[in-house]
């Protein structure tokens, strides 16, 4: 791989661009985001006010990215991991990813991290997993792939279908976890019954991927709302 | 709705899988075909009847230590959602279909009575269960036969991790692709081939660079992201609509600048009198020192520019000077405005059709509970407070949906329905009455202005009519909203549509009255003066007044209201951003611009400046004072509705106004490019007659004019074709709906079949178990041949 240790090689960048839905700017930006989480905390502590905090992307994009992005990433890692190959294989823990402003306020953030993680213990994300995440949530990803991952995110028990417990947990995430924001038990049961009535076509009590994708295809808003912009 | 029965089968397994549930990430013993499973089991039940005895004895010894398969979970439909092998085989099939361009089997060929299994066409071509390695190699082989761009497209759309995609890509790369790695080893490939490959690579990277630079160039990208993050997609749709309007205006302005304003500014005509002194007032009134500039119709000359000698009207014919192009100003004026409107029309209709295609789905009105739960979370929201608000909104929406559903279950009494209809009718009557009242008020006031202006003649008095109309436009929607609180509405979405409708009717009534006032009355009153200049200035004044009132409304409606509600009323909720009303104001402003383009060619420039200011003011006010609306908002439906409203009432109305002005109204005799003609359209006719005299080579143009433009038959033909196309599309959609119903029926029948067969198998095995147990208990007896007869009974 060519270039100094501070830059992603052109081949690797081109390969990422071919295999994901992201552009070059977004890939370099995501490296910056992954590599400098301590800068995020400092900035937020300094500003102190949640409303005026701008996302990292806005601050980062004001400076020339490609010169500094990967360099910062390497600076954070210990000495033996500072080569390009090792930094790409480094694993970032869930806490760092969950502290990103784009994910912090999302009730599905743990499920998202778990679905995209490919590590054996499934508790950390590598840089490529993070790129996968951004690619699926990007503007140009097909609705097909988005609905596939949405199904996996909503499948809380990872069994390949959405059963009643999955649906109840999903509704609880949507309405808020505290006691006074949940739906009552009868309302929940009625809602889950209605959902299964509308979307379970083969009447087996669960929603599988094809049925889920069929429901999603009827909603034109899904593709535009299932988007995270870095 | 039957529950799936967890049914334990006696399937021989490797000892390592004892007691293990198949989990999503390991691929043990997942059968792919349900039919194959049934065949297997029935064969086994028929053939191994004798062995049951031994197995029962073994089972008694081993206990319950047999790993089982949950039958319901091993169905192919369930496995795609979690197993990598199923994903790979599904994409293998897709690639094969792509390559062979095979389509779905014709539904007419399927026999309904035999209940064929549709799964045969969907997931597996080969019913044998395959290992993941085999499937991967099959997929790789298929990928190799695709073109590079298609292969990348296929890979990008696969829901696999990046590492797996990379390995697939490496494996499916053809030997030529390995050049990159072997370059350093001094390859012996030919020079031309390497050059061609290098060109392809450069083009590819250039394309990627262009795409990323285009994305970076979009203006306001981070402002829009911030708005979306704090308020969600609904408020964002307003700002995106604003951006669309800016694009339309910029396109129109470019055309006008290039073909009208530019040439006239390069050859300014002699001014009729002394130039009035510029006071500050003309920024508001548009009159004064703006009058004799390229801004208004009256400044444009009616002769051919840049022709050094006498024009064709005087009978002399002379050759143009060396290197100069004569420019026929009246023709250019007419054609530029015509072409500008035509391009705007095409762009509008195209965007509307595109947006409609994206937002309309067959059957999108059913399944509202499932769609709300699965699709309503907006992942763009990044702030905790906004996220909590979204949760509140979703909870309210779900409760409303459940209440509506309950209401629909219990039939409503006739009396109650009558009462609701009466209340609805009354509110509609009141709102229509308000609209009519506003129109009459505008008419009376404009007549009064005509009388009083003749006496007064002050310039500032010209601002009164725009002010009155603006105030009516501001106040009447509030009145309608108060009236709407009285009427009952079952569906909150319908409320939004009804409010938009009423507001629109009001604005159309007022604009219609004003158009009659200008083209009907003002033309008569201002005979002998330049009435087109006056109309252009009126429209300028209306635009400016609309902007000032919008500013005041933002100030008082949002800022002051927030301060009052926080300090005095001590409410925690900020005022809501009323999307529908703001969008209708934008449409109103754009209608005014389009109405005025014929009389004031620089009006799109004024509108562009106004839209830019509106963007920043609204953004600042939104971030400081407002919160997202509580009502549910179907963002993509709404965008389609706004574009449709822009196209149909707004653009169509201005097109009618323009046609009437060009074809029927006599232009004033002392100013403008059409001062010697009876109608503006006559300039075109004069030119066609000039062309007819020009010789046989240009005779096709007069022919086109005579038979296609002047003749109405052509228009009828085009309309008939359009109607036929629309009818065809409607029939296709209807057919698709029927097909969807049929297919759903088949799937649900298959589900029932599945449950039925599972029950059958379950009862067979249960009976056999019972018999074996009873036989074991009663001791060794003769082997009953009744097993086979049992099957026949069952």
CSV table of N, CA, C and O in Angstrom, one decimal, chain B residues 520-598:
chain,number,residue,atom,x,y,z
B,520,UNK,N,-58.9,44.1,-17.0
B,520,UNK,CA,-60.2,44.6,-17.4
B,520,UNK,C,-60.4,46.1,-17.2
B,520,UNK,O,-60.7,46.9,-18.1
B,521,UNK,N,-60.1,46.6,-16.0
B,521,UNK,CA,-60.4,48.0,-15.7
B,521,UNK,C,-59.2,48.9,-15.9
B,521,UNK,O,-59.4,50.0,-16.5
B,522,UNK,N,-58.0,48.5,-15.5
B,522,UNK,CA,-56.9,49.5,-15.6
B,522,UNK,C,-56.6,49.8,-17.1
B,522,UNK,O,-56.1,50.9,-17.4
B,523,UNK,N,-56.7,48.8,-17.9
B,523,UNK,CA,-56.4,49.0,-19.3
B,523,UNK,C,-57.3,50.1,-19.9
B,523,UNK,O,-56.8,51.0,-20.6
B,524,UNK,N,-58.6,50.1,-19.5
B,524,UNK,CA,-59.5,51.1,-19.9
B,524,UNK,C,-59.2,52.5,-19.3
B,524,UNK,O,-59.2,53.5,-20.0
B,525,UNK,N,-58.9,52.5,-18.0
B,525,UNK,CA,-58.7,53.8,-17.3
B,525,UNK,C,-57.4,54.4,-17.8
B,525,UNK,O,-57.4,55.7,-18.0
B,526,UNK,N,-56.4,53.6,-18.1
B,526,UNK,CA,-55.1,54.2,-18.4
B,526,UNK,C,-54.9,54.3,-19.9
B,526,UNK,O,-53.8,54.3,-20.4
B,527,UNK,N,-56.0,54.5,-20.7
B,527,UNK,CA,-55.8,54.6,-22.1
B,527,UNK,C,-55.0,55.9,-22.4
B,527,UNK,O,-55.3,56.9,-21.9
B,528,UNK,N,-54.0,55.8,-23.3
B,528,UNK,CA,-53.2,56.9,-23.6
B,528,UNK,C,-51.9,57.0,-22.7
B,528,UNK,O,-51.0,57.7,-23.0
B,529,UNK,N,-51.9,56.1,-21.7
B,529,UNK,CA,-50.7,56.1,-20.9
B,529,UNK,C,-50.1,54.6,-21.1
B,529,UNK,O,-50.7,53.8,-21.7
B,530,UNK,N,-49.0,54.4,-20.4
B,530,UNK,CA,-48.4,53.1,-20.5
B,530,UNK,C,-48.9,52.2,-19.4
B,530,UNK,O,-48.4,52.1,-18.3
B,531,UNK,N,-50.0,51.4,-19.7
B,531,UNK,CA,-50.7,50.6,-18.7
B,531,UNK,C,-49.8,49.4,-18.3
B,531,UNK,O,-49.9,48.9,-17.2
B,532,UNK,N,-49.0,48.9,-19.3
B,532,UNK,CA,-48.2,47.7,-18.9
B,532,UNK,C,-47.2,48.0,-17.8
B,532,UNK,O,-47.0,47.2,-16.9
B,533,UNK,N,-46.6,49.2,-17.9
B,533,UNK,CA,-45.7,49.6,-16.9
B,533,UNK,C,-46.4,49.7,-15.5
B,533,UNK,O,-45.8,49.2,-14.5
B,534,UNK,N,-47.6,50.2,-15.5
B,534,UNK,CA,-48.3,50.3,-14.3
B,534,UNK,C,-48.6,48.9,-13.7
B,534,UNK,O,-48.4,48.7,-12.5
B,535,UNK,N,-49.0,48.0,-14.5
B,535,UNK,CA,-49.3,46.6,-14.0
B,535,UNK,C,-48.0,46.0,-13.5
B,535,UNK,O,-48.0,45.3,-12.5
B,536,UNK,N,-46.9,46.2,-14.2
B,536,UNK,CA,-45.7,45.6,-13.8
B,536,UNK,C,-45.3,46.2,-12.4
B,536,UNK,O,-44.8,45.5,-11.5
B,537,UNK,N,-45.5,47.5,-12.3
B,537,UNK,CA,-45.1,48.1,-11.0
B,537,UNK,C,-46.1,47.7,-9.9
B,537,UNK,O,-45.6,47.4,-8.7
B,538,UNK,N,-47.3,47.4,-10.2
B,538,UNK,CA,-48.3,46.9,-9.2
B,538,UNK,C,-47.8,45.6,-8.7
B,538,UNK,O,-47.8,45.3,-7.5
B,539,UNK,N,-47.4,44.7,-9.6
B,539,UNK,CA,-46.9,43.4,-9.2
B,539,UNK,C,-45.7,43.5,-8.4
B,539,UNK,O,-45.5,42.7,-7.4
B,540,UNK,N,-44.8,44.4,-8.7
B,540,UNK,CA,-43.6,44.6,-7.9
B,540,UNK,C,-44.0,45.0,-6.5
B,540,UNK,O,-43.5,44.5,-5.5
B,541,UNK,N,-45.0,45.9,-6.4
B,541,UNK,CA,-45.4,46.4,-5.1
B,541,UNK,C,-46.0,45.2,-4.3
B,541,UNK,O,-45.8,45.1,-3.1
B,542,UNK,N,-46.8,44.4,-5.0
B,542,UNK,CA,-47.4,43.3,-4.3
B,542,UNK,C,-46.4,42.3,-3.7
B,542,UNK,O,-46.5,41.9,-2.6
B,543,UNK,N,-45.3,42.1,-4.5
B,543,UNK,CA,-44.2,41.2,-4.0
B,543,UNK,C,-43.6,41.8,-2.8
B,543,UNK,O,-43.3,41.1,-1.8
B,544,UNK,N,-43.2,43.1,-2.9
B,544,UNK,CA,-42.5,43.7,-1.8
B,544,UNK,C,-43.4,43.7,-0.5
B,544,UNK,O,-42.9,43.4,0.6
B,545,UNK,N,-44.6,44.1,-0.7
B,545,UNK,CA,-45.5,44.1,0.5
B,545,UNK,C,-45.7,42.7,1.1
B,545,UNK,O,-45.8,42.6,2.3
B,546,UNK,N,-45.8,41.7,0.2
B,546,UNK,CA,-45.9,40.4,0.7
B,546,UNK,C,-44.7,40.0,1.6
B,546,UNK,O,-44.9,39.4,2.6
B,547,UNK,N,-43.5,40.4,1.1
B,547,UNK,CA,-42.3,40.1,1.9
B,547,UNK,C,-42.3,40.9,3.2
B,547,UNK,O,-42.0,40.3,4.3
B,548,UNK,N,-42.8,42.2,3.2
B,548,UNK,CA,-42.8,42.9,4.5
B,548,UNK,C,-43.7,42.3,5.5
B,548,UNK,O,-43.4,42.2,6.7
B,549,UNK,N,-44.9,41.9,5.0
B,549,UNK,CA,-45.9,41.4,5.9
B,549,UNK,C,-45.5,40.0,6.4
B,549,UNK,O,-45.8,39.7,7.5
B,550,UNK,N,-44.8,39.2,5.6
B,550,UNK,CA,-44.3,38.0,6.0
B,550,UNK,C,-43.3,38.2,7.2
B,550,UNK,O,-43.2,37.4,8.1
B,551,UNK,N,-42.4,39.2,7.0
B,551,UNK,CA,-41.5,39.6,8.0
B,551,UNK,C,-42.2,39.9,9.3
B,551,UNK,O,-41.8,39.4,10.4
B,552,UNK,N,-43.2,40.7,9.2
B,552,UNK,CA,-43.9,41.1,10.4
B,552,UNK,C,-44.6,39.9,11.1
B,552,UNK,O,-44.7,39.8,12.3
B,553,UNK,N,-45.2,39.0,10.2
B,553,UNK,CA,-45.9,37.9,10.7
B,553,UNK,C,-44.9,36.9,11.5
B,553,UNK,O,-45.2,36.4,12.5
B,554,UNK,N,-43.7,36.8,10.9
B,554,UNK,CA,-42.7,36.0,11.6
B,554,UNK,C,-42.3,36.6,13.0
B,554,UNK,O,-42.2,35.9,14.0
B,555,UNK,N,-42.2,37.9,12.9
B,555,UNK,CA,-41.8,38.6,14.1
B,555,UNK,C,-42.9,38.5,15.2
B,555,UNK,O,-42.6,38.0,16.3
B,556,UNK,N,-44.1,38.8,14.9
B,556,UNK,CA,-45.2,38.7,15.9
B,556,UNK,C,-45.7,37.3,16.1
B,556,UNK,O,-46.0,36.9,17.2
B,557,UNK,N,-45.9,36.6,15.0
B,557,UNK,CA,-46.5,35.3,15.1
B,557,UNK,C,-45.6,34.3,15.9
B,557,UNK,O,-46.0,33.4,16.6
B,558,UNK,N,-44.3,34.4,15.7
B,558,UNK,CA,-43.4,33.5,16.2
B,558,UNK,C,-42.6,34.0,17.4
B,558,UNK,O,-42.7,33.5,18.5
B,559,UNK,N,-41.9,35.1,17.2
B,559,UNK,CA,-41.0,35.6,18.3
B,559,UNK,C,-41.8,36.1,19.5
B,559,UNK,O,-41.6,35.7,20.6
B,560,UNK,N,-42.7,37.1,19.2
B,560,UNK,CA,-43.5,37.7,20.3
B,560,UNK,C,-44.4,36.7,21.0
B,560,UNK,O,-44.5,36.6,22.2
B,561,UNK,N,-45.0,35.8,20.2
B,561,UNK,CA,-45.8,34.8,20.7
B,561,UNK,C,-45.1,33.8,21.7
B,561,UNK,O,-45.6,33.4,22.7
B,562,UNK,N,-43.8,33.5,21.3
B,562,UNK,CA,-43.0,32.6,22.1
B,562,UNK,C,-42.7,33.3,23.4
B,562,UNK,O,-42.8,32.7,24.5
B,563,UNK,N,-42.4,34.6,23.3
B,563,UNK,CA,-42.0,35.4,24.6
B,563,UNK,C,-43.2,35.4,25.5
B,563,UNK,O,-43.2,35.2,26.7
B,564,UNK,N,-44.4,35.8,24.9
B,564,UNK,CA,-45.6,35.8,25.7
B,564,UNK,C,-45.9,34.5,26.3
B,564,UNK,O,-46.2,34.4,27.5
B,565,UNK,N,-45.9,33.4,25.5
B,565,UNK,CA,-46.3,32.1,26.0
B,565,UNK,C,-45.3,31.6,27.1
B,565,UNK,O,-45.7,30.9,28.0
B,566,UNK,N,-44.1,32.1,27.0
B,566,UNK,CA,-43.1,31.6,28.0
B,566,UNK,C,-43.2,32.4,29.3
B,566,UNK,O,-43.2,31.9,30.4
B,567,UNK,N,-43.3,33.8,29.1
B,567,UNK,CA,-43.2,34.6,30.3
B,567,UNK,C,-44.6,34.7,31.0
B,567,UNK,O,-44.8,34.5,32.2
B,568,UNK,N,-45.6,35.1,30.2
B,568,UNK,CA,-46.9,35.4,30.8
B,568,UNK,C,-47.7,34.1,31.0
B,568,UNK,O,-48.2,33.9,32.1
B,569,UNK,N,-47.9,33.3,30.0
B,569,UNK,CA,-48.7,32.1,30.1
B,569,UNK,C,-48.0,30.9,30.7
B,569,UNK,O,-48.6,29.9,31.1
B,570,UNK,N,-46.7,31.0,30.8
B,570,UNK,CA,-45.9,30.0,31.5
B,570,UNK,C,-46.1,28.6,30.9
B,570,UNK,O,-46.1,27.6,31.6
B,571,UNK,N,-46.2,28.6,29.6
B,571,UNK,CA,-46.3,27.3,28.9
B,571,UNK,C,-45.0,26.8,28.5
B,571,UNK,O,-44.1,27.6,28.1
B,572,UNK,N,-44.7,25.5,28.5
B,572,UNK,CA,-43.4,25.0,28.1
B,572,UNK,C,-43.3,24.8,26.6
B,572,UNK,O,-42.2,24.6,26.1
B,573,UNK,N,-44.5,24.8,26.0
B,573,UNK,CA,-44.4,24.4,24.5
B,573,UNK,C,-44.2,25.7,23.7
B,573,UNK,O,-44.9,26.7,23.9
B,574,UNK,N,-43.3,25.7,22.8
B,574,UNK,CA,-43.0,26.8,21.9
B,574,UNK,C,-44.1,26.8,20.8
B,574,UNK,O,-44.7,25.7,20.6
B,575,UNK,N,-44.3,27.9,20.1
B,575,UNK,CA,-45.3,27.9,19.0
B,575,UNK,C,-44.9,26.9,17.9
B,575,UNK,O,-43.7,26.7,17.7
B,576,UNK,N,-45.9,26.3,17.3
B,576,UNK,CA,-45.5,25.4,16.2
B,576,UNK,C,-45.3,26.1,14.9
B,576,UNK,O,-45.8,27.1,14.6
B,577,UNK,N,-44.4,25.5,14.1
B,577,UNK,CA,-44.2,26.0,12.8
B,577,UNK,C,-45.2,25.5,11.8
B,577,UNK,O,-45.3,24.3,11.6
B,578,UNK,N,-46.1,26.4,11.3
B,578,UNK,CA,-47.2,26.0,10.5
B,578,UNK,C,-46.7,25.8,9.1
B,578,UNK,O,-46.6,26.8,8.3
B,579,UNK,N,-46.5,24.6,8.7
B,579,UNK,CA,-45.9,24.3,7.4
B,579,UNK,C,-46.8,24.7,6.2
B,579,UNK,O,-46.4,25.3,5.3
B,580,UNK,N,-48.1,24.2,6.4
B,580,UNK,CA,-49.0,24.4,5.2
B,580,UNK,C,-49.1,25.9,4.9
B,580,UNK,O,-49.1,26.3,3.7
B,581,UNK,N,-49.3,26.7,5.9
B,581,UNK,CA,-49.5,28.1,5.7
B,581,UNK,C,-48.3,28.8,5.0
B,581,UNK,O,-48.4,29.6,4.1
B,582,UNK,N,-47.1,28.4,5.5
B,582,UNK,CA,-45.9,29.0,5.0
B,582,UNK,C,-45.7,28.6,3.5
B,582,UNK,O,-45.3,29.4,2.7
B,583,UNK,N,-46.0,27.3,3.2
B,583,UNK,CA,-45.8,26.9,1.8
B,583,UNK,C,-46.8,27.6,0.9
B,583,UNK,O,-46.4,28.0,-0.2
B,584,UNK,N,-48.0,27.7,1.4
B,584,UNK,CA,-49.0,28.5,0.5
B,584,UNK,C,-48.5,29.9,0.3
B,584,UNK,O,-48.8,30.4,-0.8
B,585,UNK,N,-47.9,30.5,1.3
B,585,UNK,CA,-47.4,31.9,1.0
B,585,UNK,C,-46.3,31.9,0.0
B,585,UNK,O,-46.2,32.8,-0.9
B,586,UNK,N,-45.4,30.8,0.0
B,586,UNK,CA,-44.4,30.7,-1.1
B,586,UNK,C,-45.1,30.6,-2.5
B,586,UNK,O,-44.7,31.2,-3.4
B,587,UNK,N,-46.1,29.7,-2.5
B,587,UNK,CA,-46.8,29.5,-3.8
B,587,UNK,C,-47.4,30.8,-4.3
B,587,UNK,O,-47.4,31.2,-5.5
B,588,UNK,N,-48.0,31.6,-3.4
B,588,UNK,CA,-48.6,32.9,-3.7
B,588,UNK,C,-47.6,33.8,-4.3
B,588,UNK,O,-47.8,34.5,-5.3
B,589,UNK,N,-46.4,33.9,-3.6
B,589,UNK,CA,-45.4,34.8,-4.1
B,589,UNK,C,-44.9,34.4,-5.5
B,589,UNK,O,-44.7,35.2,-6.4
B,590,UNK,N,-44.8,33.1,-5.7
B,590,UNK,CA,-44.3,32.6,-7.0
B,590,UNK,C,-45.4,32.9,-8.1
B,590,UNK,O,-45.1,33.2,-9.2
B,591,UNK,N,-46.7,32.8,-7.7
B,591,UNK,CA,-47.7,33.1,-8.7
B,591,UNK,C,-47.6,34.6,-9.1
B,591,UNK,O,-47.8,34.9,-10.3
B,592,UNK,N,-47.4,35.5,-8.1
B,592,UNK,CA,-47.3,36.9,-8.5
B,592,UNK,C,-46.1,37.1,-9.4
B,592,UNK,O,-46.2,37.9,-10.4
B,593,UNK,N,-45.0,36.4,-9.2
B,593,UNK,CA,-43.8,36.5,-10.1
B,593,UNK,C,-44.2,36.1,-11.5
B,593,UNK,O,-43.9,36.8,-12.5
B,594,UNK,N,-44.8,34.9,-11.6
B,594,UNK,CA,-45.2,34.5,-13.0
B,594,UNK,C,-46.2,35.4,-13.6
B,594,UNK,O,-46.1,35.6,-14.9
B,595,UNK,N,-47.1,36.0,-12.9
B,595,UNK,CA,-48.1,36.9,-13.5
B,595,UNK,C,-47.4,38.1,-14.0
B,595,UNK,O,-47.8,38.7,-15.0
B,596,UNK,N,-46.3,38.5,-13.4
B,596,UNK,CA,-45.6,39.8,-13.7
B,596,UNK,C,-44.5,39.7,-14.7
B,596,UNK,O,-44.0,40.7,-15.1
B,597,UNK,N,-44.1,38.4,-15.1
B,597,UNK,CA,-43.0,38.3,-16.0
B,597,UNK,C,-43.2,39.0,-17.3
B,597,UNK,O,-42.2,39.7,-17.9
B,598,UNK,N,-44.4,39.0,-17.9
B,598,UNK,CA,-44.6,39.6,-19.2
B,598,UNK,C,-44.4,41.1,-19.1
B,598,UNK,O,-43.9,41.8,-20.0
